[in-house]
Amino acid sequence: MTIDAEPAFVLHTRPYRETGALVDLFCRHQGRLRVVARGGRAGRGWRLGPFTPLAVGWRGRGELKTLTTADAGAAALLAAGRELLLGLYVNELLMRLLPAHSPHERLFDRYQGLLGELAVAADPEPLLRDFELLVLDQLGYGLDLGYDGVHGEPVSAHEFYQFVIDDGLVRVTAASVSAAPAGRGFAGAHLLAMAQNRYHDPAVKRTAKQLLRLALQPHLGMRPLYSRELFRAPTASDGGGNSG
């Protein structure tokens, strides 16, 4: 099997044998897959940095393909600073959550747009929350912010809701109040603001971050995200804090 000129981004690389590299790619038509770049640290000098739009080619019939071409269509969309850390967080999400060889063209297109937007965004959190919601939706675990997943009622701005795995958002009742986050749950008004992509209220941002962490956690497993640890380092405290 031979593939040519496939739109792709590098999600992760690591050394392979003496001079090669294992490269995890996110491809528009092929999804997430791993290739080996032979001679990647010598000789051929592959340029396989993250956040760079690539047209790649590979060959092979087994699970591990051999990279044959990697042409950059533009410079890296993220370079340094806070936006670079945010990009690493997004890449780690995709690495941990996307099944191999499963195409997600809509997610790929949004990922490419997100990188460009993170590079200039004064407030990246709404962008990240929107992307996390899309990832869940593309994996079949979409979170409906407008409806109670058990009672089938529209979310009320005057009620509180808790997140329940497999059910989604469920209105907090007297019987469930002790089990809800912070004793009450998430304010319906905040959930409705999220559904309308209105994040100007800091309380809505806090709700969104807490809710999306809860929704993503069952699919990420117990191993912590390395990129979140980077946000806690002193160098990440300037200009954004822990946005992931």
PDB file of C-alpha atoms in Angstrom:
ATOM      1  CA  MET A   1       0.000   0.000   0.000  1.00  0.00           C
ATOM      2  CA  THR A   2       1.342   3.415  -0.979  1.00  0.00           C
ATOM      3  CA  ILE A   3      -0.076   6.800   0.017  1.00  0.00           C
ATOM      4  CA  ASP A   4       1.069  10.142  -1.402  1.00  0.00           C
ATOM      5  CA  ALA A   5       0.383  13.796  -0.570  1.00  0.00           C
ATOM      6  CA  GLU A   6      -1.830  13.113   2.450  1.00  0.00           C
ATOM      7  CA  PRO A   7      -2.576  16.266   4.537  1.00  0.00           C
ATOM      8  CA  ALA A   8      -1.197  15.655   8.001  1.00  0.00           C
ATOM      9  CA  PHE A   9       0.212  17.057  11.217  1.00  0.00           C
ATOM     10  CA  VAL A  10       2.774  15.503  13.545  1.00  0.00           C
ATOM     11  CA  LEU A  11       1.352  14.725  16.976  1.00  0.00           C
ATOM     12  CA  HIS A  12       4.415  13.122  18.537  1.00  0.00           C
ATOM     13  CA  THR A  13       7.865  11.759  17.679  1.00  0.00           C
ATOM     14  CA  ARG A  14      10.353   9.558  19.513  1.00  0.00           C
ATOM     15  CA  PRO A  15      13.669   7.926  18.581  1.00  0.00           C
ATOM     16  CA  TYR A  16      13.622   4.590  16.772  1.00  0.00           C
ATOM     17  CA  ARG A  17      16.711   2.399  16.612  1.00  0.00           C
ATOM     18  CA  GLU A  18      19.970   4.195  15.802  1.00  0.00           C
ATOM     19  CA  THR A  19      18.983   6.928  13.372  1.00  0.00           C
ATOM     20  CA  GLY A  20      15.229   6.724  12.877  1.00  0.00           C
ATOM     21  CA  ALA A  21      12.130   8.122  14.511  1.00  0.00           C
ATOM     22  CA  LEU A  22       8.638   6.860  15.237  1.00  0.00           C
ATOM     23  CA  VAL A  23       6.185   9.522  14.161  1.00  0.00           C
ATOM     24  CA  ASP A  24       2.541   9.709  15.176  1.00  0.00           C
ATOM     25  CA  LEU A  25       0.551  11.558  12.526  1.00  0.00           C
ATOM     26  CA  PHE A  26      -2.948  12.987  12.417  1.00  0.00           C
ATOM     27  CA  CYS A  27      -4.033  12.680   8.788  1.00  0.00           C
ATOM     28  CA  ARG A  28      -7.130  14.115   7.188  1.00  0.00           C
ATOM     29  CA  HIS A  29      -8.256  10.973   5.373  1.00  0.00           C
ATOM     30  CA  GLN A  30      -6.434   8.248   7.293  1.00  0.00           C
ATOM     31  CA  GLY A  31      -6.851   9.412  10.890  1.00  0.00           C
ATOM     32  CA  ARG A  32      -4.189   8.831  13.513  1.00  0.00           C
ATOM     33  CA  LEU A  33      -1.405   6.474  12.517  1.00  0.00           C
ATOM     34  CA  ARG A  34       2.241   5.751  13.224  1.00  0.00           C
ATOM     35  CA  VAL A  35       5.047   5.692  10.658  1.00  0.00           C
ATOM     36  CA  VAL A  36       8.772   5.167  10.890  1.00  0.00           C
ATOM     37  CA  ALA A  37      11.031   7.867   9.485  1.00  0.00           C
ATOM     38  CA  ARG A  38      14.224   6.025   8.675  1.00  0.00           C
ATOM     39  CA  GLY A  39      17.403   8.018   9.050  1.00  0.00           C
ATOM     40  CA  GLY A  40      15.358  10.686  10.796  1.00  0.00           C
ATOM     41  CA  ARG A  41      18.237  11.971  12.922  1.00  0.00           C
ATOM     42  CA  ALA A  42      20.928  11.775  10.298  1.00  0.00           C
ATOM     43  CA  GLY A  43      21.397  11.727   6.567  1.00  0.00           C
ATOM     44  CA  ARG A  44      17.950  12.539   5.241  1.00  0.00           C
ATOM     45  CA  GLY A  45      17.182  15.051   7.990  1.00  0.00           C
ATOM     46  CA  TRP A  46      13.388  14.829   8.132  1.00  0.00           C
ATOM     47  CA  ARG A  47      11.690  18.062   9.219  1.00  0.00           C
ATOM     48  CA  LEU A  48       8.883  16.710  11.333  1.00  0.00           C
ATOM     49  CA  GLY A  49       8.087  19.376  13.902  1.00  0.00           C
ATOM     50  CA  PRO A  50       4.602  19.691  15.370  1.00  0.00           C
ATOM     51  CA  PHE A  51       1.953  22.205  14.253  1.00  0.00           C
ATOM     52  CA  THR A  52       3.294  22.349  10.681  1.00  0.00           C
ATOM     53  CA  PRO A  53       0.910  21.568   7.788  1.00  0.00           C
ATOM     54  CA  LEU A  54       2.455  18.652   5.882  1.00  0.00           C
ATOM     55  CA  ALA A  55       1.802  16.610   2.788  1.00  0.00           C
ATOM     56  CA  VAL A  56       3.123  13.149   3.653  1.00  0.00           C
ATOM     57  CA  GLY A  57       3.545   9.851   1.900  1.00  0.00           C
ATOM     58  CA  TRP A  58       4.233   6.339   3.141  1.00  0.00           C
ATOM     59  CA  ARG A  59       4.337   2.737   2.045  1.00  0.00           C
ATOM     60  CA  GLY A  60       3.901  -0.632   3.688  1.00  0.00           C
ATOM     61  CA  ARG A  61       1.334  -3.317   4.399  1.00  0.00           C
ATOM     62  CA  GLY A  62       1.929  -3.882   8.100  1.00  0.00           C
ATOM     63  CA  GLU A  63       0.788  -1.852  11.089  1.00  0.00           C
ATOM     64  CA  LEU A  64       3.937   0.302  11.018  1.00  0.00           C
ATOM     65  CA  LYS A  65       4.337   2.157   7.714  1.00  0.00           C
ATOM     66  CA  THR A  66       7.528   3.680   6.314  1.00  0.00           C
ATOM     67  CA  LEU A  67       7.497   7.420   5.692  1.00  0.00           C
ATOM     68  CA  THR A  68       8.557   8.299   2.145  1.00  0.00           C
ATOM     69  CA  THR A  69       7.824  12.032   1.846  1.00  0.00           C
ATOM     70  CA  ALA A  70       7.026  14.928   4.184  1.00  0.00           C
ATOM     71  CA  ASP A  71       6.667  18.322   2.542  1.00  0.00           C
ATOM     72  CA  ALA A  72       5.791  21.372   4.610  1.00  0.00           C
ATOM     73  CA  GLY A  73       3.095  23.565   3.090  1.00  0.00           C
ATOM     74  CA  ALA A  74       3.745  26.442   5.502  1.00  0.00           C
ATOM     75  CA  ALA A  75       5.675  27.393   8.607  1.00  0.00           C
ATOM     76  CA  ALA A  76       4.640  26.041  11.989  1.00  0.00           C
ATOM     77  CA  LEU A  77       1.324  27.564  13.077  1.00  0.00           C
ATOM     78  CA  LEU A  78       2.467  27.695  16.703  1.00  0.00           C
ATOM     79  CA  ALA A  79       5.962  28.761  17.668  1.00  0.00           C
ATOM     80  CA  ALA A  80       6.584  29.386  21.365  1.00  0.00           C
ATOM     81  CA  GLY A  81       5.159  30.539  24.652  1.00  0.00           C
ATOM     82  CA  ARG A  82       1.679  29.881  25.986  1.00  0.00           C
ATOM     83  CA  GLU A  83       0.206  28.916  22.623  1.00  0.00           C
ATOM     84  CA  LEU A  84       2.846  26.211  22.194  1.00  0.00           C
ATOM     85  CA  LEU A  85       1.837  24.633  25.510  1.00  0.00           C
ATOM     86  CA  LEU A  86      -1.809  24.800  24.488  1.00  0.00           C
ATOM     87  CA  GLY A  87      -0.959  23.060  21.230  1.00  0.00           C
ATOM     88  CA  LEU A  88       0.870  20.323  23.113  1.00  0.00           C
ATOM     89  CA  TYR A  89      -2.238  19.797  25.236  1.00  0.00           C
ATOM     90  CA  VAL A  90      -4.423  19.454  22.137  1.00  0.00           C
ATOM     91  CA  ASN A  91      -1.947  17.029  20.557  1.00  0.00           C
ATOM     92  CA  GLU A  92      -1.868  14.903  23.689  1.00  0.00           C
ATOM     93  CA  LEU A  93      -5.665  14.754  23.747  1.00  0.00           C
ATOM     94  CA  LEU A  94      -5.689  13.451  20.180  1.00  0.00           C
ATOM     95  CA  MET A  95      -2.909  10.971  20.887  1.00  0.00           C
ATOM     96  CA  ARG A  96      -4.725   9.565  23.902  1.00  0.00           C
ATOM     97  CA  LEU A  97      -8.281   9.606  22.578  1.00  0.00           C
ATOM     98  CA  LEU A  98      -8.321   8.969  18.832  1.00  0.00           C
ATOM     99  CA  PRO A  99      -8.427   5.327  17.714  1.00  0.00           C
ATOM    100  CA  ALA A 100      -5.849   4.433  15.087  1.00  0.00           C
ATOM    101  CA  HIS A 101      -6.833   4.438  11.405  1.00  0.00           C
ATOM    102  CA  SER A 102     -10.204   6.068  12.016  1.00  0.00           C
ATOM    103  CA  PRO A 103     -10.764   9.087   9.729  1.00  0.00           C
ATOM    104  CA  HIS A 104     -12.087  12.274  11.321  1.00  0.00           C
ATOM    105  CA  GLU A 105     -12.033  14.848   8.546  1.00  0.00           C
ATOM    106  CA  ARG A 106     -14.169  17.402  10.388  1.00  0.00           C
ATOM    107  CA  LEU A 107     -11.955  17.139  13.451  1.00  0.00           C
ATOM    108  CA  PHE A 108      -8.820  17.468  11.316  1.00  0.00           C
ATOM    109  CA  ASP A 109     -10.125  20.637   9.667  1.00  0.00           C
ATOM    110  CA  ARG A 110     -11.080  22.116  13.036  1.00  0.00           C
ATOM    111  CA  TYR A 111      -7.678  21.184  14.473  1.00  0.00           C
ATOM    112  CA  GLN A 112      -5.904  23.044  11.682  1.00  0.00           C
ATOM    113  CA  GLY A 113      -8.100  26.092  12.232  1.00  0.00           C
ATOM    114  CA  LEU A 114      -7.619  25.896  15.991  1.00  0.00           C
ATOM    115  CA  LEU A 115      -3.837  26.074  15.706  1.00  0.00           C
ATOM    116  CA  GLY A 116      -4.044  29.309  13.743  1.00  0.00           C
ATOM    117  CA  GLU A 117      -6.549  30.772  16.208  1.00  0.00           C
ATOM    118  CA  LEU A 118      -4.511  29.828  19.293  1.00  0.00           C
ATOM    119  CA  ALA A 119      -1.542  31.704  17.877  1.00  0.00           C
ATOM    120  CA  VAL A 120      -3.409  35.022  18.102  1.00  0.00           C
ATOM    121  CA  ALA A 121      -6.144  34.450  20.698  1.00  0.00           C
ATOM    122  CA  ALA A 122      -6.265  36.801  23.657  1.00  0.00           C
ATOM    123  CA  ASP A 123      -8.428  34.246  25.491  1.00  0.00           C
ATOM    124  CA  PRO A 124      -7.818  30.643  24.379  1.00  0.00           C
ATOM    125  CA  GLU A 125     -10.185  28.930  26.810  1.00  0.00           C
ATOM    126  CA  PRO A 126     -13.379  29.144  24.699  1.00  0.00           C
ATOM    127  CA  LEU A 127     -11.427  27.716  21.763  1.00  0.00           C
ATOM    128  CA  LEU A 128     -10.192  24.789  23.838  1.00  0.00           C
ATOM    129  CA  ARG A 129     -13.599  24.028  25.339  1.00  0.00           C
ATOM    130  CA  ASP A 130     -15.197  24.096  21.886  1.00  0.00           C
ATOM    131  CA  PHE A 131     -12.551  21.684  20.586  1.00  0.00           C
ATOM    132  CA  GLU A 132     -12.948  19.327  23.561  1.00  0.00           C
ATOM    133  CA  LEU A 133     -16.697  19.213  22.939  1.00  0.00           C
ATOM    134  CA  LEU A 134     -16.068  18.400  19.278  1.00  0.00           C
ATOM    135  CA  VAL A 135     -13.625  15.607  20.199  1.00  0.00           C
ATOM    136  CA  LEU A 136     -16.226  14.020  22.462  1.00  0.00           C
ATOM    137  CA  ASP A 137     -18.861  14.331  19.754  1.00  0.00           C
ATOM    138  CA  GLN A 138     -16.609  12.773  17.101  1.00  0.00           C
ATOM    139  CA  LEU A 139     -15.844   9.834  19.391  1.00  0.00           C
ATOM    140  CA  GLY A 140     -19.532   9.178  19.960  1.00  0.00           C
ATOM    141  CA  TYR A 141     -19.695  10.644  23.469  1.00  0.00           C
ATOM    142  CA  GLY A 142     -21.262  13.992  22.600  1.00  0.00           C
ATOM    143  CA  LEU A 143     -22.351  16.132  25.529  1.00  0.00           C
ATOM    144  CA  ASP A 144     -25.774  17.741  25.085  1.00  0.00           C
ATOM    145  CA  LEU A 145     -25.620  20.993  27.032  1.00  0.00           C
ATOM    146  CA  GLY A 146     -29.282  21.796  26.470  1.00  0.00           C
ATOM    147  CA  TYR A 147     -31.064  18.696  27.812  1.00  0.00           C
ATOM    148  CA  ASP A 148     -31.256  16.564  30.927  1.00  0.00           C
ATOM    149  CA  GLY A 149     -29.985  13.155  29.840  1.00  0.00           C
ATOM    150  CA  VAL A 150     -32.293  11.201  32.175  1.00  0.00           C
ATOM    151  CA  HIS A 151     -35.497  13.207  32.371  1.00  0.00           C
ATOM    152  CA  GLY A 152     -35.390  14.495  28.790  1.00  0.00           C
ATOM    153  CA  GLU A 153     -36.218  18.026  29.895  1.00  0.00           C
ATOM    154  CA  PRO A 154     -34.544  21.199  28.618  1.00  0.00           C
ATOM    155  CA  VAL A 155     -31.839  22.524  30.899  1.00  0.00           C
ATOM    156  CA  SER A 156     -33.222  25.271  33.109  1.00  0.00           C
ATOM    157  CA  ALA A 157     -31.159  28.335  33.939  1.00  0.00           C
ATOM    158  CA  HIS A 158     -32.534  28.134  37.509  1.00  0.00           C
ATOM    159  CA  GLU A 159     -31.575  24.507  38.231  1.00  0.00           C
ATOM    160  CA  PHE A 160     -28.307  22.699  38.914  1.00  0.00           C
ATOM    161  CA  TYR A 161     -26.977  19.644  37.097  1.00  0.00           C
ATOM    162  CA  GLN A 162     -24.393  16.955  37.632  1.00  0.00           C
ATOM    163  CA  PHE A 163     -22.455  14.992  35.044  1.00  0.00           C
ATOM    164  CA  VAL A 164     -23.204  11.268  35.004  1.00  0.00           C
ATOM    165  CA  ILE A 165     -21.216   8.892  32.801  1.00  0.00           C
ATOM    166  CA  ASP A 166     -23.436   7.420  30.056  1.00  0.00           C
ATOM    167  CA  ASP A 167     -26.298   9.791  30.954  1.00  0.00           C
ATOM    168  CA  GLY A 168     -24.706  13.199  30.531  1.00  0.00           C
ATOM    169  CA  LEU A 169     -26.169  16.130  32.444  1.00  0.00           C
ATOM    170  CA  VAL A 170     -28.789  15.236  35.033  1.00  0.00           C
ATOM    171  CA  ARG A 171     -30.752  17.676  37.171  1.00  0.00           C
ATOM    172  CA  VAL A 172     -29.729  17.650  40.813  1.00  0.00           C
ATOM    173  CA  THR A 173     -32.581  16.565  43.055  1.00  0.00           C
ATOM    174  CA  ALA A 174     -32.849  16.415  46.828  1.00  0.00           C
ATOM    175  CA  ALA A 175     -31.845  12.744  46.688  1.00  0.00           C
ATOM    176  CA  SER A 176     -28.716  13.385  44.612  1.00  0.00           C
ATOM    177  CA  VAL A 177     -27.512  16.728  45.971  1.00  0.00           C
ATOM    178  CA  SER A 178     -24.867  15.175  48.244  1.00  0.00           C
ATOM    179  CA  ALA A 179     -23.270  13.374  45.288  1.00  0.00           C
ATOM    180  CA  ALA A 180     -23.186  16.398  43.016  1.00  0.00           C
ATOM    181  CA  PRO A 181     -19.956  18.368  42.461  1.00  0.00           C
ATOM    182  CA  ALA A 182     -19.513  21.038  45.129  1.00  0.00           C
ATOM    183  CA  GLY A 183     -22.767  19.815  46.716  1.00  0.00           C
ATOM    184  CA  ARG A 184     -24.998  21.506  44.101  1.00  0.00           C
ATOM    185  CA  GLY A 185     -23.636  20.747  40.654  1.00  0.00           C
ATOM    186  CA  PHE A 186     -23.257  22.925  37.586  1.00  0.00           C
ATOM    187  CA  ALA A 187     -25.531  25.928  37.214  1.00  0.00           C
ATOM    188  CA  GLY A 188     -27.969  25.565  34.356  1.00  0.00           C
ATOM    189  CA  ALA A 189     -27.343  29.179  33.381  1.00  0.00           C
ATOM    190  CA  HIS A 190     -23.660  28.374  32.869  1.00  0.00           C
ATOM    191  CA  LEU A 191     -24.461  25.306  30.761  1.00  0.00           C
ATOM    192  CA  LEU A 192     -26.770  27.315  28.530  1.00  0.00           C
ATOM    193  CA  ALA A 193     -24.077  29.971  28.130  1.00  0.00           C
ATOM    194  CA  MET A 194     -21.642  27.243  27.038  1.00  0.00           C
ATOM    195  CA  ALA A 195     -24.176  25.948  24.512  1.00  0.00           C
ATOM    196  CA  GLN A 196     -24.298  29.457  23.024  1.00  0.00           C
ATOM    197  CA  ASN A 197     -20.494  29.823  23.144  1.00  0.00           C
ATOM    198  CA  ARG A 198     -20.729  32.745  25.598  1.00  0.00           C
ATOM    199  CA  TYR A 199     -17.698  32.669  27.877  1.00  0.00           C
ATOM    200  CA  HIS A 200     -17.354  36.297  28.982  1.00  0.00           C
ATOM    201  CA  ASP A 201     -18.354  35.353  32.568  1.00  0.00           C
ATOM    202  CA  PRO A 202     -15.387  33.819  34.489  1.00  0.00           C
ATOM    203  CA  ALA A 203     -17.843  31.528  36.295  1.00  0.00           C
ATOM    204  CA  VAL A 204     -18.898  30.045  32.959  1.00  0.00           C
ATOM    205  CA  LYS A 205     -15.242  29.388  32.130  1.00  0.00           C
ATOM    206  CA  ARG A 206     -14.766  27.595  35.443  1.00  0.00           C
ATOM    207  CA  THR A 207     -17.863  25.479  34.886  1.00  0.00           C
ATOM    208  CA  ALA A 208     -16.735  24.611  31.358  1.00  0.00           C
ATOM    209  CA  LYS A 209     -13.272  23.546  32.456  1.00  0.00           C
ATOM    210  CA  GLN A 210     -14.584  21.415  35.335  1.00  0.00           C
ATOM    211  CA  LEU A 211     -17.322  19.825  33.250  1.00  0.00           C
ATOM    212  CA  LEU A 212     -15.092  18.982  30.301  1.00  0.00           C
ATOM    213  CA  ARG A 213     -12.477  17.447  32.583  1.00  0.00           C
ATOM    214  CA  LEU A 214     -15.155  15.202  34.059  1.00  0.00           C
ATOM    215  CA  ALA A 215     -16.468  14.259  30.627  1.00  0.00           C
ATOM    216  CA  LEU A 216     -13.012  13.502  29.200  1.00  0.00           C
ATOM    217  CA  GLN A 217     -11.615  11.632  32.205  1.00  0.00           C
ATOM    218  CA  PRO A 218     -13.325   8.246  31.610  1.00  0.00           C
ATOM    219  CA  HIS A 219     -11.790   8.130  28.128  1.00  0.00           C
ATOM    220  CA  LEU A 220      -8.329   9.354  29.150  1.00  0.00           C
ATOM    221  CA  GLY A 221      -7.888   6.829  31.954  1.00  0.00           C
ATOM    222  CA  MET A 222      -5.947   7.303  35.157  1.00  0.00           C
ATOM    223  CA  ARG A 223      -2.617   8.350  33.630  1.00  0.00           C
ATOM    224  CA  PRO A 224      -2.279  12.137  33.967  1.00  0.00           C
ATOM    225  CA  LEU A 225      -1.775  14.369  30.961  1.00  0.00           C
ATOM    226  CA  TYR A 226       1.862  15.411  30.681  1.00  0.00           C
ATOM    227  CA  SER A 227       0.896  18.733  29.076  1.00  0.00           C
ATOM    228  CA  ARG A 228      -1.143  19.701  32.142  1.00  0.00           C
ATOM    229  CA  GLU A 229       1.961  19.280  34.252  1.00  0.00           C
ATOM    230  CA  LEU A 230       3.793  21.701  31.955  1.00  0.00           C
ATOM    231  CA  PHE A 231       1.145  24.341  32.665  1.00  0.00           C
ATOM    232  CA  ARG A 232       1.961  24.096  36.358  1.00  0.00           C
ATOM    233  CA  ALA A 233       5.647  24.852  35.759  1.00  0.00           C
ATOM    234  CA  PRO A 234       6.818  28.408  36.562  1.00  0.00           C
ATOM    235  CA  THR A 235       7.432  29.190  32.878  1.00  0.00           C
ATOM    236  CA  ALA A 236       3.771  28.555  32.100  1.00  0.00           C
ATOM    237  CA  SER A 237       2.437  30.946  34.711  1.00  0.00           C
ATOM    238  CA  ASP A 238       2.932  34.003  32.493  1.00  0.00           C
ATOM    239  CA  GLY A 239      -0.090  34.561  30.286  1.00  0.00           C
ATOM    240  CA  GLY A 240      -2.763  31.953  30.633  1.00  0.00           C
ATOM    241  CA  GLY A 241      -2.182  29.548  33.461  1.00  0.00           C
ATOM    242  CA  ASN A 242      -3.633  26.059  33.230  1.00  0.00           C
ATOM    243  CA  SER A 243      -6.084  26.315  30.356  1.00  0.00           C
ATOM    244  CA  GLY A 244      -6.196  22.589  29.599  1.00  0.00           C
TER     245      GLY A 244
END
